[in-house]
């Protein structure tokens, strides 16, 4: 078990807890459903769409009150939450965050009390969100030393059987665990990137890890992709960079289980080096199937305009198309057909271009966030937030799919999420915005602390928002904001 330090230093409670129902207008009460939010952006495909009923609605959003938990360390990611976990002899909801310094902390979101803490090693940072195992017994978390840890949800005790903990890099000083962990079938999926400043040598890696044993099943390297193990040392590959660093990490395609990742700046040759490209891999990450590489890849690489600042967002199938949206530092959203990523049905190769459409991101700004894709009553909306604004795009276009801007505003944000029919966007300047998704009408703005790339989750009558973080964060403290209905 990790050391129980002082990660939760101060607790401010603005409302009592304990009731499982919330007051409604007119004096009635409504039950608040319990639920789990197990990973970044809720599901394996990173839709950003959570439970259809959180207990929070446009009718009662004005009742949300604030509980603040002070943490020793910054959380530059999202929380996860599970209901009904037995900890210290009691069944309770458990929220889990990982700080940039590698402290994974379990908190009772109903009281703010710390339940346990695990301290990973390393002297750099990690920004990957933790992920809970579907069996609800374990949580997986990263640490700055480049390792992935398997922890008991009930106690924070580290599991050290088999190959656990797993080393995801041979040079954690240059290869960073930035993208959030994911799970597909028996595999835990991890990706690696670089640090601010891009100090070579490093490469982007995709690892699939057997959750039971901790054995690394497959490694796919974005540079020197003809090598099928972790490159040791990274300098033994003559190419450097091509980080896989988007907040979402690896995206899992529903049905097929194929993996989608996107790389940042790096060389591209269409055979072994895959810089600034969207890449579709087999479910085990054993083989590259297809790629989309923009026609201006060389210019993007030369100007530090990473395509990989965000991951692909999957859209519903549209006629004969399987669709995804890819943003980037170029301030554009690129609509892609996964059936013909580079415009052909052939495999991966040097061909450039092939997108269906390019459309400007909100404010024309760089996209560092994970879009949310919400389908309701046959209408699909893609929500994108940048430093310059938040916008919604509708999927339309007759026989040929297109994205059309529906609404936008000048309020910047991190990765948006939809839950219970509401759109939640964290403005890192210090507020949480709650919108009506279809119209963009602001329902409420809640005070928060400033931050970087943290993003909210909404489940069980509560919204959890970590704050803090920066590109090279060594902050000693941050705050977890818990906005909750009365009694939650």
Short mmCIF file of N, CA and C in Angstrom, two decimals, residues 255-341:
data_model
loop_
_atom_site.label_atom_id
_atom_site.label_comp_id
_atom_site.label_asym_id
_atom_site.label_seq_id
_atom_site.Cartn_x
_atom_site.Cartn_y
_atom_site.Cartn_z
N UNK A 255 -17.31 -2.30 -31.75
CA UNK A 255 -17.52 -3.41 -32.68
C UNK A 255 -16.23 -4.09 -33.06
N UNK A 256 -15.37 -3.41 -33.81
CA UNK A 256 -14.14 -4.03 -34.30
C UNK A 256 -13.05 -4.08 -33.24
N UNK A 257 -13.08 -3.14 -32.29
CA UNK A 257 -12.02 -3.06 -31.30
C UNK A 257 -10.73 -2.49 -31.83
N UNK A 258 -10.71 -2.03 -33.08
CA UNK A 258 -9.50 -1.41 -33.62
C UNK A 258 -9.15 -0.15 -32.81
N UNK A 259 -7.86 0.18 -32.81
CA UNK A 259 -7.37 1.32 -32.06
C UNK A 259 -7.04 2.46 -33.00
N UNK A 260 -7.39 3.67 -32.57
CA UNK A 260 -7.02 4.88 -33.28
C UNK A 260 -6.12 5.72 -32.38
N UNK A 261 -4.97 6.11 -32.91
CA UNK A 261 -4.09 7.04 -32.22
C UNK A 261 -3.63 8.08 -33.24
N UNK A 262 -3.09 9.16 -32.73
CA UNK A 262 -2.58 10.21 -33.62
C UNK A 262 -1.24 10.68 -33.07
N UNK A 263 -0.32 10.97 -33.97
CA UNK A 263 1.03 11.33 -33.57
C UNK A 263 1.27 12.83 -33.73
N UNK A 264 2.25 13.31 -33.01
CA UNK A 264 2.69 14.69 -33.12
C UNK A 264 3.84 14.83 -34.10
N UNK A 265 4.56 15.93 -33.97
CA UNK A 265 5.65 16.22 -34.90
C UNK A 265 6.67 15.10 -34.91
N UNK A 266 7.14 14.80 -36.12
CA UNK A 266 8.14 13.76 -36.30
C UNK A 266 8.27 13.44 -37.77
N UNK A 267 9.30 12.71 -38.13
CA UNK A 267 9.49 12.36 -39.54
C UNK A 267 8.40 11.41 -40.03
N UNK A 268 8.14 11.47 -41.33
CA UNK A 268 7.16 10.60 -41.97
C UNK A 268 7.76 10.06 -43.28
N UNK A 269 7.70 8.73 -43.43
CA UNK A 269 8.13 8.15 -44.70
C UNK A 269 7.14 7.13 -45.25
N UNK A 270 6.04 6.89 -44.53
CA UNK A 270 5.03 5.97 -45.02
C UNK A 270 5.40 4.52 -44.95
N UNK A 271 6.48 4.20 -44.24
CA UNK A 271 6.86 2.79 -44.09
C UNK A 271 7.24 2.45 -42.65
N UNK A 272 8.13 3.23 -42.04
CA UNK A 272 8.53 2.97 -40.65
C UNK A 272 8.37 4.17 -39.74
N UNK A 273 8.22 5.36 -40.32
CA UNK A 273 8.13 6.59 -39.54
C UNK A 273 6.80 7.28 -39.85
N UNK A 274 6.04 7.65 -38.78
CA UNK A 274 4.64 8.03 -38.96
C UNK A 274 4.31 9.31 -38.20
N UNK A 275 5.13 10.33 -38.36
CA UNK A 275 4.86 11.60 -37.70
C UNK A 275 3.63 12.30 -38.24
N UNK A 276 2.91 13.05 -37.38
CA UNK A 276 1.74 13.86 -37.75
C UNK A 276 0.74 13.05 -38.58
N UNK A 277 0.28 11.93 -38.02
CA UNK A 277 -0.62 11.04 -38.76
C UNK A 277 -1.67 10.45 -37.83
N UNK A 278 -2.88 10.24 -38.37
CA UNK A 278 -3.90 9.43 -37.71
C UNK A 278 -3.66 7.98 -38.12
N UNK A 279 -3.60 7.07 -37.14
CA UNK A 279 -3.21 5.70 -37.39
C UNK A 279 -4.25 4.74 -36.83
N UNK A 280 -4.65 3.78 -37.65
CA UNK A 280 -5.58 2.75 -37.22
C UNK A 280 -4.81 1.45 -37.06
N UNK A 281 -4.86 0.89 -35.84
CA UNK A 281 -4.13 -0.33 -35.50
C UNK A 281 -5.09 -1.47 -35.24
N UNK A 282 -4.58 -2.70 -35.30
CA UNK A 282 -5.36 -3.86 -34.90
C UNK A 282 -5.71 -3.74 -33.41
N UNK A 283 -6.73 -4.47 -32.92
CA UNK A 283 -7.14 -4.36 -31.52
C UNK A 283 -6.02 -4.64 -30.52
N UNK A 284 -5.05 -5.44 -30.91
CA UNK A 284 -3.94 -5.76 -30.00
C UNK A 284 -2.75 -4.83 -30.18
N UNK A 285 -2.85 -3.88 -31.13
CA UNK A 285 -1.74 -2.98 -31.47
C UNK A 285 -0.56 -3.73 -32.04
N UNK A 286 -0.81 -4.88 -32.66
CA UNK A 286 0.27 -5.67 -33.24
C UNK A 286 0.66 -5.20 -34.64
N UNK A 287 -0.29 -4.45 -35.31
CA UNK A 287 -0.04 -4.11 -36.71
C UNK A 287 -0.76 -2.83 -37.08
N UNK A 288 -0.14 -2.03 -37.93
CA UNK A 288 -0.76 -0.83 -38.48
C UNK A 288 -1.60 -1.21 -39.69
N UNK A 289 -2.86 -0.75 -39.71
CA UNK A 289 -3.78 -1.08 -40.79
C UNK A 289 -3.90 0.02 -41.83
N UNK A 290 -3.92 1.27 -41.39
CA UNK A 290 -4.24 2.37 -42.29
C UNK A 290 -3.74 3.66 -41.68
N UNK A 291 -3.57 4.68 -42.48
CA UNK A 291 -3.13 5.98 -41.97
C UNK A 291 -3.78 7.11 -42.75
N UNK A 292 -3.99 8.24 -42.06
CA UNK A 292 -4.29 9.50 -42.74
C UNK A 292 -3.19 10.47 -42.33
N UNK A 293 -2.51 11.00 -43.34
CA UNK A 293 -1.43 11.95 -43.13
C UNK A 293 -1.73 13.18 -43.97
N UNK A 294 -1.83 14.35 -43.38
CA UNK A 294 -2.22 15.54 -44.16
C UNK A 294 -1.18 15.89 -45.22
N UNK A 295 -1.65 16.56 -46.26
CA UNK A 295 -0.75 16.93 -47.36
C UNK A 295 0.35 17.89 -46.92
N UNK A 296 0.10 18.63 -45.85
CA UNK A 296 1.11 19.58 -45.36
C UNK A 296 1.88 19.02 -44.17
N UNK A 297 2.04 17.69 -44.10
CA UNK A 297 2.72 17.07 -42.97
C UNK A 297 4.11 17.65 -42.75
N UNK A 298 4.87 17.83 -43.80
CA UNK A 298 6.23 18.35 -43.64
C UNK A 298 6.23 19.75 -43.04
N UNK A 299 5.25 20.57 -43.47
CA UNK A 299 5.15 21.92 -42.92
C UNK A 299 4.73 21.88 -41.46
N UNK A 300 3.77 21.01 -41.12
CA UNK A 300 3.35 20.86 -39.72
C UNK A 300 4.54 20.48 -38.85
N UNK A 301 5.32 19.53 -39.33
CA UNK A 301 6.48 19.08 -38.56
C UNK A 301 7.50 20.19 -38.39
N UNK A 302 7.74 20.96 -39.44
CA UNK A 302 8.75 22.01 -39.38
C UNK A 302 8.33 23.17 -38.50
N UNK A 303 7.03 23.41 -38.37
CA UNK A 303 6.53 24.58 -37.63
C UNK A 303 6.00 24.23 -36.24
N UNK A 304 6.25 23.00 -35.77
CA UNK A 304 5.78 22.57 -34.45
C UNK A 304 4.26 22.69 -34.34
N UNK A 305 3.56 22.35 -35.41
CA UNK A 305 2.10 22.41 -35.44
C UNK A 305 1.55 21.00 -35.36
N UNK A 306 1.67 20.39 -34.19
CA UNK A 306 1.31 18.98 -34.02
C UNK A 306 -0.11 18.68 -34.48
N UNK A 307 -0.24 17.66 -35.31
CA UNK A 307 -1.57 17.10 -35.54
C UNK A 307 -2.05 16.39 -34.28
N UNK A 308 -1.12 15.81 -33.53
CA UNK A 308 -1.48 14.95 -32.41
C UNK A 308 -1.79 15.67 -31.12
N UNK A 309 -2.15 16.96 -31.16
CA UNK A 309 -2.53 17.65 -29.93
C UNK A 309 -3.90 17.20 -29.43
N UNK A 310 -4.64 16.47 -30.25
CA UNK A 310 -5.92 15.89 -29.86
C UNK A 310 -6.09 14.57 -30.58
N UNK A 311 -6.93 13.70 -30.06
CA UNK A 311 -7.15 12.39 -30.66
C UNK A 311 -8.39 12.39 -31.54
N UNK A 312 -8.54 11.40 -32.42
CA UNK A 312 -9.75 11.32 -33.25
C UNK A 312 -11.00 11.15 -32.38
N UNK A 313 -12.08 11.81 -32.80
CA UNK A 313 -13.39 11.65 -32.17
C UNK A 313 -14.27 10.86 -33.13
N UNK A 314 -14.82 9.75 -32.66
CA UNK A 314 -15.62 8.88 -33.51
C UNK A 314 -17.05 9.39 -33.63
N UNK A 315 -17.58 9.40 -34.85
CA UNK A 315 -18.97 9.75 -35.12
C UNK A 315 -19.75 8.50 -35.50
N UNK A 316 -21.08 8.55 -35.41
CA UNK A 316 -21.86 7.38 -35.86
C UNK A 316 -21.65 7.13 -37.35
N UNK A 317 -21.87 5.88 -37.76
CA UNK A 317 -21.80 5.56 -39.18
C UNK A 317 -22.83 6.38 -39.95
N UNK A 318 -22.44 6.78 -41.15
CA UNK A 318 -23.28 7.66 -41.97
C UNK A 318 -23.29 7.09 -43.38
N UNK A 319 -24.44 6.47 -43.76
CA UNK A 319 -24.51 5.78 -45.04
C UNK A 319 -23.36 4.78 -45.12
N UNK A 320 -22.49 4.89 -46.11
CA UNK A 320 -21.39 3.92 -46.26
C UNK A 320 -20.12 4.35 -45.55
N UNK A 321 -20.19 5.43 -44.80
CA UNK A 321 -19.01 6.00 -44.17
C UNK A 321 -18.89 5.59 -42.70
N UNK A 322 -17.66 5.31 -42.28
CA UNK A 322 -17.32 5.27 -40.85
C UNK A 322 -16.50 6.52 -40.59
N UNK A 323 -16.96 7.36 -39.69
CA UNK A 323 -16.44 8.72 -39.61
C UNK A 323 -15.67 8.99 -38.32
N UNK A 324 -14.70 9.89 -38.43
CA UNK A 324 -13.99 10.42 -37.28
C UNK A 324 -13.62 11.87 -37.58
N UNK A 325 -13.48 12.66 -36.52
CA UNK A 325 -13.06 14.05 -36.63
C UNK A 325 -11.70 14.19 -35.96
N UNK A 326 -10.76 14.81 -36.65
CA UNK A 326 -9.43 15.02 -36.11
C UNK A 326 -9.11 16.51 -36.09
N UNK A 327 -8.77 17.03 -34.92
CA UNK A 327 -8.33 18.42 -34.81
C UNK A 327 -6.82 18.50 -34.83
N UNK A 328 -6.27 19.61 -34.30
CA UNK A 328 -4.84 19.76 -34.24
C UNK A 328 -4.45 21.19 -33.97
N UNK A 329 -3.15 21.43 -33.91
CA UNK A 329 -2.67 22.79 -33.67
C UNK A 329 -2.90 23.72 -34.85
N UNK A 330 -3.32 23.17 -36.00
CA UNK A 330 -3.57 24.01 -37.16
C UNK A 330 -4.91 24.74 -37.08
N UNK A 331 -5.69 24.51 -36.02
CA UNK A 331 -6.97 25.20 -35.86
C UNK A 331 -8.06 24.70 -36.77
N UNK A 332 -7.87 23.51 -37.34
CA UNK A 332 -8.85 22.91 -38.24
C UNK A 332 -9.41 21.61 -37.67
N UNK A 333 -10.64 21.30 -38.07
CA UNK A 333 -11.23 19.98 -37.82
C UNK A 333 -11.29 19.27 -39.16
N UNK A 334 -10.76 18.05 -39.20
CA UNK A 334 -10.69 17.28 -40.43
C UNK A 334 -11.65 16.10 -40.32
N UNK A 335 -12.62 16.03 -41.21
CA UNK A 335 -13.58 14.92 -41.23
C UNK A 335 -12.99 13.80 -42.06
N UNK A 336 -12.87 12.61 -41.46
CA UNK A 336 -12.20 11.47 -42.07
C UNK A 336 -13.15 10.30 -42.25
N UNK A 337 -12.93 9.54 -43.29
CA UNK A 337 -13.66 8.29 -43.54
C UNK A 337 -12.75 7.14 -43.16
N UNK A 338 -13.08 6.44 -42.10
CA UNK A 338 -12.22 5.36 -41.62
C UNK A 338 -12.16 4.19 -42.59
N UNK A 339 -13.13 4.08 -43.50
CA UNK A 339 -13.07 3.03 -44.52
C UNK A 339 -12.01 3.32 -45.58
N UNK A 340 -11.71 4.60 -45.77
CA UNK A 340 -10.74 5.02 -46.79
C UNK A 340 -9.93 6.19 -46.21
N UNK A 341 -9.15 5.92 -45.19
CA UNK A 341 -8.53 7.00 -44.44
C UNK A 341 -7.72 7.94 -45.34
#
